[in-house]
Short mmCIF file of C-alpha atoms and ligand atoms in Angstrom, two decimals:
data_model
loop_
_atom_site.label_atom_id
_atom_site.label_comp_id
_atom_site.label_asym_id
_atom_site.label_seq_id
_atom_site.Cartn_x
_atom_site.Cartn_y
_atom_site.Cartn_z
CA MET V 299 -23.85 -43.97 6.15
CA ALA V 300 -21.95 -46.70 4.36
CA PHE V 301 -24.18 -46.13 1.37
CA THR V 302 -23.41 -42.37 1.18
CA ASN V 303 -19.72 -43.06 1.67
CA SER V 304 -19.54 -45.52 -1.17
CA LEU V 305 -21.67 -43.21 -3.31
CA GLU V 306 -19.29 -40.30 -2.64
CA THR V 307 -16.20 -42.39 -3.28
CA GLY V 308 -17.78 -43.73 -6.43
CA LEU V 309 -18.62 -40.23 -7.64
CA LEU V 310 -15.09 -39.02 -6.91
CA GLU V 311 -13.64 -41.95 -8.81
CA VAL V 312 -15.85 -41.21 -11.81
CA ILE V 313 -14.81 -37.51 -11.77
CA LEU V 314 -11.10 -38.21 -11.31
CA SER V 315 -10.97 -40.88 -14.00
CA HIS V 316 -12.95 -38.79 -16.49
CA PRO V 317 -10.73 -37.60 -19.38
CA ALA V 318 -12.14 -34.06 -19.03
CA PHE V 319 -10.78 -33.83 -15.49
CA THR V 320 -7.28 -34.88 -16.57
CA CYS V 321 -7.48 -32.37 -19.40
CA VAL V 322 -8.51 -29.44 -17.13
CA PHE V 323 -5.90 -30.41 -14.55
CA LEU V 324 -3.14 -30.49 -17.15
CA LEU V 325 -4.18 -27.18 -18.69
CA ALA V 326 -4.29 -25.47 -15.29
CA THR V 327 -0.82 -26.80 -14.43
CA LEU V 328 0.57 -25.62 -17.76
CA ALA V 329 -1.04 -22.19 -17.33
CA ALA V 330 0.50 -21.89 -13.85
CA ILE V 331 3.96 -22.87 -15.14
CA ARG V 332 3.67 -20.45 -18.04
CA TRP V 333 2.62 -17.63 -15.67
CA TYR V 334 5.53 -18.42 -13.36
CA ILE V 335 8.09 -18.35 -16.17
CA ARG V 336 6.66 -15.16 -17.70
CA ASP V 337 6.66 -13.53 -14.25
CA SER V 338 10.39 -14.21 -13.89
CA TYR V 339 11.54 -12.48 -17.14
CA LYS V 340 13.61 -9.36 -16.37
CA VAL V 341 14.42 -6.19 -18.26
CA ASP V 342 18.11 -5.30 -18.57
CA GLY V 343 20.29 -2.20 -18.54
CA PHE V 344 19.55 -1.07 -14.95
CA GLY V 345 22.57 1.26 -15.12
CA GLU V 346 20.80 3.35 -17.78
CA LYS V 347 17.48 3.50 -15.94
CA HIS V 348 16.37 6.31 -13.64
CA VAL V 349 13.86 5.66 -10.87
CA LEU V 350 12.37 8.44 -8.76
CA ILE V 351 11.00 7.43 -5.35
CA THR V 352 9.02 9.73 -3.03
CA GLY V 353 9.15 9.55 0.76
CA CYS V 354 12.70 8.21 1.18
CA ASP V 355 13.28 9.65 4.68
CA SER V 356 12.37 6.31 6.26
CA GLY V 357 10.41 3.06 5.81
CA PHE V 358 9.76 1.41 2.43
CA GLY V 359 11.06 4.38 0.39
CA ASN V 360 14.37 4.51 2.24
CA LEU V 361 14.95 0.76 1.93
CA LEU V 362 13.93 0.68 -1.75
CA ALA V 363 16.27 3.58 -2.60
CA ARG V 364 19.27 1.73 -1.09
CA GLN V 365 18.19 -1.62 -2.60
CA LEU V 366 17.88 -0.22 -6.16
CA ASP V 367 21.09 1.76 -5.73
CA ARG V 368 22.94 -1.49 -4.94
CA LYS V 369 21.43 -3.14 -8.04
CA GLY V 370 22.93 -0.37 -10.19
CA PHE V 371 19.79 1.72 -10.90
CA ARG V 372 20.13 5.49 -11.11
CA VAL V 373 17.99 6.43 -8.12
CA ILE V 374 16.53 9.87 -7.51
CA ALA V 375 15.34 9.72 -3.91
CA THR V 376 13.03 12.49 -2.73
CA CYS V 377 12.87 13.28 0.97
CA LEU V 378 10.70 15.63 3.01
CA THR V 379 13.49 16.62 5.40
CA GLU V 380 17.11 17.74 5.02
CA LYS V 381 18.15 15.19 7.61
CA GLY V 382 16.42 12.34 5.79
CA ALA V 383 18.19 13.30 2.57
CA ALA V 384 21.63 13.66 4.22
CA ASP V 385 21.37 10.32 6.08
CA LEU V 386 20.30 8.49 2.92
CA ALA V 387 23.04 10.07 0.78
CA ALA V 388 25.59 8.96 3.39
CA ALA V 389 24.31 5.36 3.23
CA ALA V 390 24.25 5.09 -0.58
CA SER V 391 26.60 5.21 -3.56
CA PRO V 392 27.45 8.55 -5.24
CA ARG V 393 25.14 7.48 -8.09
CA LEU V 394 22.10 8.07 -5.88
CA LYS V 395 20.79 11.65 -5.92
CA THR V 396 18.55 13.14 -3.24
CA VAL V 397 16.04 15.98 -3.73
CA LEU V 398 13.80 17.70 -1.21
CA LEU V 399 10.14 17.23 -2.11
CA ASN V 400 6.92 18.11 -0.35
CA VAL V 401 4.20 16.30 -2.33
CA THR V 402 1.48 18.70 -1.11
CA ASP V 403 3.25 21.63 -2.74
CA SER V 404 2.91 21.84 -6.56
CA ALA V 405 5.87 24.22 -6.86
CA SER V 406 8.04 21.76 -4.95
CA ILE V 407 6.97 18.99 -7.37
CA ARG V 408 7.85 21.25 -10.33
CA GLY V 409 11.31 21.66 -8.81
CA ALA V 410 11.72 17.88 -8.57
CA VAL V 411 10.60 17.45 -12.19
CA GLU V 412 13.19 20.01 -13.33
CA PHE V 413 15.91 18.25 -11.34
CA ALA V 414 14.88 14.85 -12.77
CA SER V 415 14.75 16.23 -16.36
CA ARG V 416 18.36 17.35 -16.05
CA GLU V 417 19.40 13.99 -14.58
CA VAL V 418 17.70 11.73 -17.15
CA GLY V 419 18.72 13.79 -20.18
CA GLY V 420 17.02 12.49 -23.34
CA ARG V 421 16.27 9.04 -21.89
CA GLY V 422 13.20 9.93 -19.90
CA LEU V 423 12.20 8.38 -16.59
CA TRP V 424 11.99 4.59 -16.16
CA GLY V 425 10.20 4.46 -12.82
CA LEU V 426 8.11 6.65 -10.54
CA VAL V 427 7.40 5.14 -7.12
CA ASN V 428 4.67 7.05 -5.27
CA ASN V 429 5.55 5.93 -1.78
CA ALA V 430 5.27 9.05 0.43
CA GLY V 431 2.40 8.83 2.89
CA ARG V 432 1.12 9.59 6.37
CA SER V 433 -1.47 7.92 8.60
CA THR V 434 -2.52 10.33 11.37
CA PRO V 435 -5.01 11.59 12.36
CA ILE V 436 -6.86 8.29 12.61
CA GLY V 437 -9.63 7.43 15.08
CA PRO V 438 -13.41 7.13 15.48
CA THR V 439 -15.11 9.34 12.86
CA GLU V 440 -17.06 11.37 15.41
CA TRP V 441 -13.76 12.59 16.94
CA LEU V 442 -12.52 14.07 13.68
CA ARG V 443 -12.87 17.40 11.89
CA LEU V 444 -12.72 18.08 8.16
CA GLU V 445 -9.11 19.29 8.36
CA ASP V 446 -8.08 15.95 9.90
CA PHE V 447 -9.24 14.23 6.72
CA SER V 448 -7.59 16.83 4.46
CA LYS V 449 -4.21 16.44 6.17
CA VAL V 450 -4.00 12.80 5.10
CA LEU V 451 -5.82 13.08 1.75
CA ASP V 452 -3.56 15.96 0.65
CA VAL V 453 -0.44 13.80 1.02
CA ASN V 454 -1.67 10.28 0.21
CA LEU V 455 -4.11 11.02 -2.61
CA MET V 456 -3.82 14.55 -4.04
CA GLY V 457 -0.03 14.29 -3.62
CA VAL V 458 0.08 11.05 -5.63
CA ILE V 459 -2.12 12.55 -8.36
CA ASP V 460 -0.13 15.80 -8.60
CA VAL V 461 3.26 14.01 -8.66
CA THR V 462 2.04 11.51 -11.27
CA LEU V 463 0.54 14.15 -13.57
CA GLN V 464 3.67 16.30 -13.42
CA PHE V 465 6.00 13.35 -14.13
CA LEU V 466 3.91 11.79 -16.94
CA PRO V 467 5.76 13.62 -19.78
CA LEU V 468 9.10 12.22 -18.52
CA LEU V 469 7.58 8.74 -18.05
CA ARG V 470 6.13 8.82 -21.56
CA LYS V 471 9.55 9.64 -22.95
CA GLY V 472 11.11 6.76 -21.00
CA GLN V 473 8.29 4.23 -21.72
CA GLY V 474 8.38 3.97 -17.96
CA ARG V 475 6.41 2.59 -15.04
CA VAL V 476 4.39 3.98 -12.17
CA VAL V 477 4.40 2.05 -8.91
CA ASN V 478 1.79 3.29 -6.44
CA VAL V 479 1.82 2.28 -2.80
CA ALA V 480 -1.78 1.64 -1.77
CA SER V 481 -2.52 -0.67 1.18
CA ILE V 482 -4.84 -3.47 2.19
CA LEU V 483 -6.67 -0.48 3.69
CA GLY V 484 -7.45 0.42 0.07
CA ARG V 485 -9.64 -2.69 0.01
CA LEU V 486 -11.02 -2.78 3.55
CA SER V 487 -11.96 0.22 5.70
CA LEU V 488 -10.68 -0.77 9.12
CA VAL V 489 -9.98 2.63 10.67
CA GLY V 490 -11.62 6.07 10.67
CA GLY V 491 -9.93 9.14 9.20
CA GLY V 492 -8.42 10.00 5.84
CA TYR V 493 -6.11 6.99 5.50
CA CYS V 494 -8.52 4.36 4.11
CA LEU V 495 -10.22 6.98 1.92
CA SER V 496 -6.87 8.00 0.46
CA LYS V 497 -5.84 4.40 -0.26
CA TYR V 498 -9.19 3.55 -1.89
CA GLY V 499 -8.54 6.65 -4.00
CA VAL V 500 -5.04 5.48 -4.94
CA GLU V 501 -6.47 2.12 -6.06
CA ALA V 502 -9.05 3.84 -8.28
CA PHE V 503 -6.58 6.39 -9.65
CA SER V 504 -4.06 3.63 -10.47
CA ASP V 505 -6.63 1.39 -12.20
CA ILE V 506 -7.73 4.22 -14.48
CA LEU V 507 -4.16 5.40 -15.09
CA ARG V 508 -3.13 1.86 -16.09
CA ARG V 509 -5.89 1.57 -18.69
CA ASP V 510 -5.38 5.11 -20.03
CA MET V 511 -1.59 4.95 -20.38
CA ARG V 512 -1.04 1.36 -21.56
CA HIS V 513 -1.47 2.55 -25.16
CA PHE V 514 1.65 4.66 -24.70
CA GLY V 515 3.80 1.94 -23.18
CA ILE V 516 3.44 3.13 -19.57
CA LYS V 517 2.78 0.33 -17.07
CA VAL V 518 1.16 0.86 -13.67
CA SER V 519 1.44 -1.41 -10.62
CA ILE V 520 -0.27 -1.19 -7.25
CA ILE V 521 1.44 -2.37 -4.06
CA GLU V 522 -0.89 -3.46 -1.26
CA PRO V 523 1.13 -3.95 1.93
CA GLY V 524 -0.43 -5.48 5.04
CA PHE V 525 0.78 -4.16 8.39
CA PHE V 526 4.50 -3.31 8.60
CA ARG V 527 6.57 -1.48 11.21
CA THR V 528 7.10 1.98 9.67
CA GLU V 529 6.35 5.59 10.63
CA VAL V 530 2.81 4.99 9.34
CA THR V 531 2.10 2.36 12.02
CA ARG V 532 4.14 3.98 14.83
CA LEU V 533 1.97 3.46 17.91
CA ASP V 534 3.42 6.32 19.96
CA LEU V 535 2.48 8.82 17.22
CA ILE V 536 -0.98 7.30 16.74
CA GLU V 537 -1.60 7.26 20.51
CA ALA V 538 -0.45 10.83 21.08
CA ASP V 539 -2.74 11.98 18.28
CA LEU V 540 -5.70 9.95 19.62
CA LYS V 541 -5.23 11.68 23.02
CA ARG V 542 -5.34 15.06 21.26
CA LEU V 543 -8.61 14.11 19.51
CA TRP V 544 -10.11 12.76 22.73
CA THR V 545 -9.29 15.77 24.91
CA ARG V 546 -10.81 18.21 22.44
CA LEU V 547 -14.17 16.33 22.44
CA PRO V 548 -17.05 17.91 24.40
CA GLN V 549 -17.43 16.36 27.88
CA GLU V 550 -20.88 14.88 27.12
CA ILE V 551 -19.53 13.00 24.09
CA ARG V 552 -16.60 11.66 26.13
CA ASP V 553 -19.12 10.56 28.81
CA SER V 554 -21.08 8.61 26.20
CA TYR V 555 -17.94 6.64 25.33
CA GLY V 556 -17.03 6.20 29.02
CA ALA V 557 -13.90 7.24 30.90
CA THR V 558 -11.97 4.10 30.01
CA TYR V 559 -12.78 4.09 26.28
CA LEU V 560 -9.64 5.90 25.09
CA ASP V 561 -7.38 3.47 26.99
CA GLU V 562 -9.29 0.46 25.67
CA TYR V 563 -9.18 1.84 22.12
CA VAL V 564 -5.43 2.45 22.38
CA LYS V 565 -4.94 -1.08 23.80
CA ALA V 566 -6.94 -2.54 20.91
CA GLN V 567 -4.65 -0.73 18.45
CA GLU V 568 -1.57 -1.98 20.34
CA PHE V 569 -2.90 -5.54 20.35
CA SER V 570 -3.62 -5.63 16.61
CA MET V 571 -0.39 -3.87 15.65
CA ASN V 572 1.80 -6.09 17.80
CA LEU V 573 0.05 -9.18 16.48
CA LEU V 574 0.13 -8.15 12.83
CA CYS V 575 3.03 -5.79 12.19
CA SER V 576 6.00 -7.31 10.40
CA SER V 577 9.48 -5.77 10.62
CA ASP V 578 10.57 -7.31 7.35
CA LEU V 579 10.10 -4.32 5.03
CA SER V 580 11.90 -6.19 2.24
CA LYS V 581 8.65 -8.08 1.55
CA VAL V 582 7.26 -4.77 0.28
CA THR V 583 10.39 -3.46 -1.44
CA GLY V 584 10.77 -6.87 -3.14
CA CYS V 585 7.36 -6.33 -4.77
CA MET V 586 8.35 -2.79 -5.79
CA GLU V 587 11.58 -4.11 -7.29
CA HIS V 588 9.66 -6.74 -9.26
CA ALA V 589 7.32 -4.04 -10.60
CA LEU V 590 10.39 -2.09 -11.81
CA THR V 591 12.54 -4.94 -13.13
CA ALA V 592 10.12 -7.58 -14.47
CA ARG V 593 9.44 -7.63 -18.20
CA PHE V 594 5.77 -8.16 -17.31
CA PRO V 595 5.08 -6.36 -14.02
CA ARG V 596 1.95 -7.46 -12.17
CA THR V 597 -1.05 -5.17 -11.77
CA ARG V 598 -1.36 -5.79 -8.02
CA TYR V 599 1.08 -7.01 -5.39
CA GLY V 600 -0.21 -8.11 -1.99
CA ALA V 601 2.78 -7.79 0.36
CA GLY V 602 3.05 -9.70 3.65
CA TRP V 603 1.37 -12.86 4.91
CA ASP V 604 -1.46 -10.93 6.58
CA ALA V 605 -2.30 -9.20 3.28
CA LYS V 606 -2.23 -12.42 1.25
CA LEU V 607 -3.91 -14.82 3.66
CA LEU V 608 -6.15 -12.60 5.77
CA TRP V 609 -7.01 -9.12 4.50
CA ILE V 610 -7.30 -9.66 0.75
CA PRO V 611 -9.48 -12.80 1.13
CA LEU V 612 -11.56 -10.92 3.76
CA SER V 613 -12.09 -8.09 1.27
CA TYR V 614 -13.88 -10.51 -1.08
CA LEU V 615 -16.31 -11.71 1.62
CA PRO V 616 -19.66 -10.03 2.39
CA SER V 617 -19.44 -6.84 4.50
CA PHE V 618 -21.01 -8.41 7.56
CA VAL V 619 -17.90 -10.56 8.01
CA SER V 620 -15.53 -7.57 8.27
CA ASP V 621 -18.15 -5.73 10.38
CA PHE V 622 -18.02 -8.66 12.78
CA VAL V 623 -14.20 -8.77 12.86
CA MET V 624 -14.04 -5.05 13.70
CA ARG V 625 -16.75 -5.43 16.36
CA VAL V 626 -14.62 -8.06 18.06
CA LEU V 627 -11.39 -6.05 17.78
CA LEU V 628 -12.64 -2.63 18.92
CA PRO V 629 -14.01 -1.75 22.38
CA LEU V 630 -17.70 -0.94 22.86
CA PRO V 631 -18.62 2.62 23.97
CA LYS V 632 -20.32 2.79 27.39
CA GLU V 633 -23.67 3.95 25.95
CA GLY V 634 -23.34 1.64 22.98
CA ARG V 635 -24.14 -1.57 24.84
CA ASN V 636 -27.91 -1.51 24.34
CA HIS V 637 -27.95 -0.94 20.58
C1 NAG K 1723 4.42 21.24 2.55
O1 NAG K 1723 3.72 22.16 1.76
C2 NAG K 1723 2.49 22.62 2.31
C3 NAG K 1723 1.78 23.46 1.26
O2 NAG K 1723 2.62 24.40 0.71
C4 NAG K 1723 2.80 23.36 3.62
O3 NAG K 1723 1.59 23.81 4.20
C5 NAG K 1723 3.54 22.42 4.57
O4 NAG K 1723 3.90 23.10 5.75
C6 NAG K 1723 4.78 21.85 3.92
N1 NAG K 1723 5.36 20.85 4.80
C7 NAG K 1723 6.65 20.79 5.10
C8 NAG K 1723 7.07 19.74 6.04
O5 NAG K 1723 7.45 21.58 4.63
#
């Protein structure tokens, strides 16, 4: 034992005192300092820059619109509902403009592009934040129908693609930026339904868009929030929808899960959400603001401690690790115990 100890200490001493080690250590420190300084450079002239944000009725979009408005940006906030737009306009400066936009409706997007063209004049658009999204229906795959997937994919993926394509000419003119809200669920599939599929799609779409448009001065950033308290994670909505899915299942399928399965599944969702969900939405909007104001915006932003320390590291591990985590978190169906 003493022998190994002294051998290990000796080896460590040799490594630490080796000039190559000092050299690598110094270079790594310098690289980190250089990255940190470069990351803090800002663009200027916010007052001349227009940013269009989708999904500003509530959550990240609503907070970001007010945050950028206070910083002096010219914000065009799109909302799905009249009420969302009116409430936001009342809470912001007269500089902020609201527009109604339904991202699943191409004609509605064309209307928003026309409105934005008039607003930006010859300057073009500085920022497009694709933030609008929905989460339900989510649940075990066997409980779902094709239209349940489409409902989410139409908003979260096809909506993002349609909005981006229609705004590209204005972004090109403004040498602007696209900020796409993905999720840690774009790296790990933790729940059935269209949500994870849509976020994986947003990650892929954004990676390709970044490489295709960099030649024309358009920068693309991806935001990957962990769990935050927004409409997307609202338990009452998720639970009500899960009950709808459960009650429409054939009796024999429900029997195979067992009478208590729905309650246990709902409790598992409650447990994880209460444990993980953060109310501090500014962690996400801070990343969005960096992507819009930094001279060198990052490609990916993990937002929230759970994203940085838990989900993103987990996404790099072999699949059996996340399989195990989900097995522990979710209840077992009654007839599933023997398999
Ligand atoms: C959004 O547009 C789609 C397609 O036109 C339509 O089916 C849906 O009802 C609209 N949603 C809202 C909230 O207006």
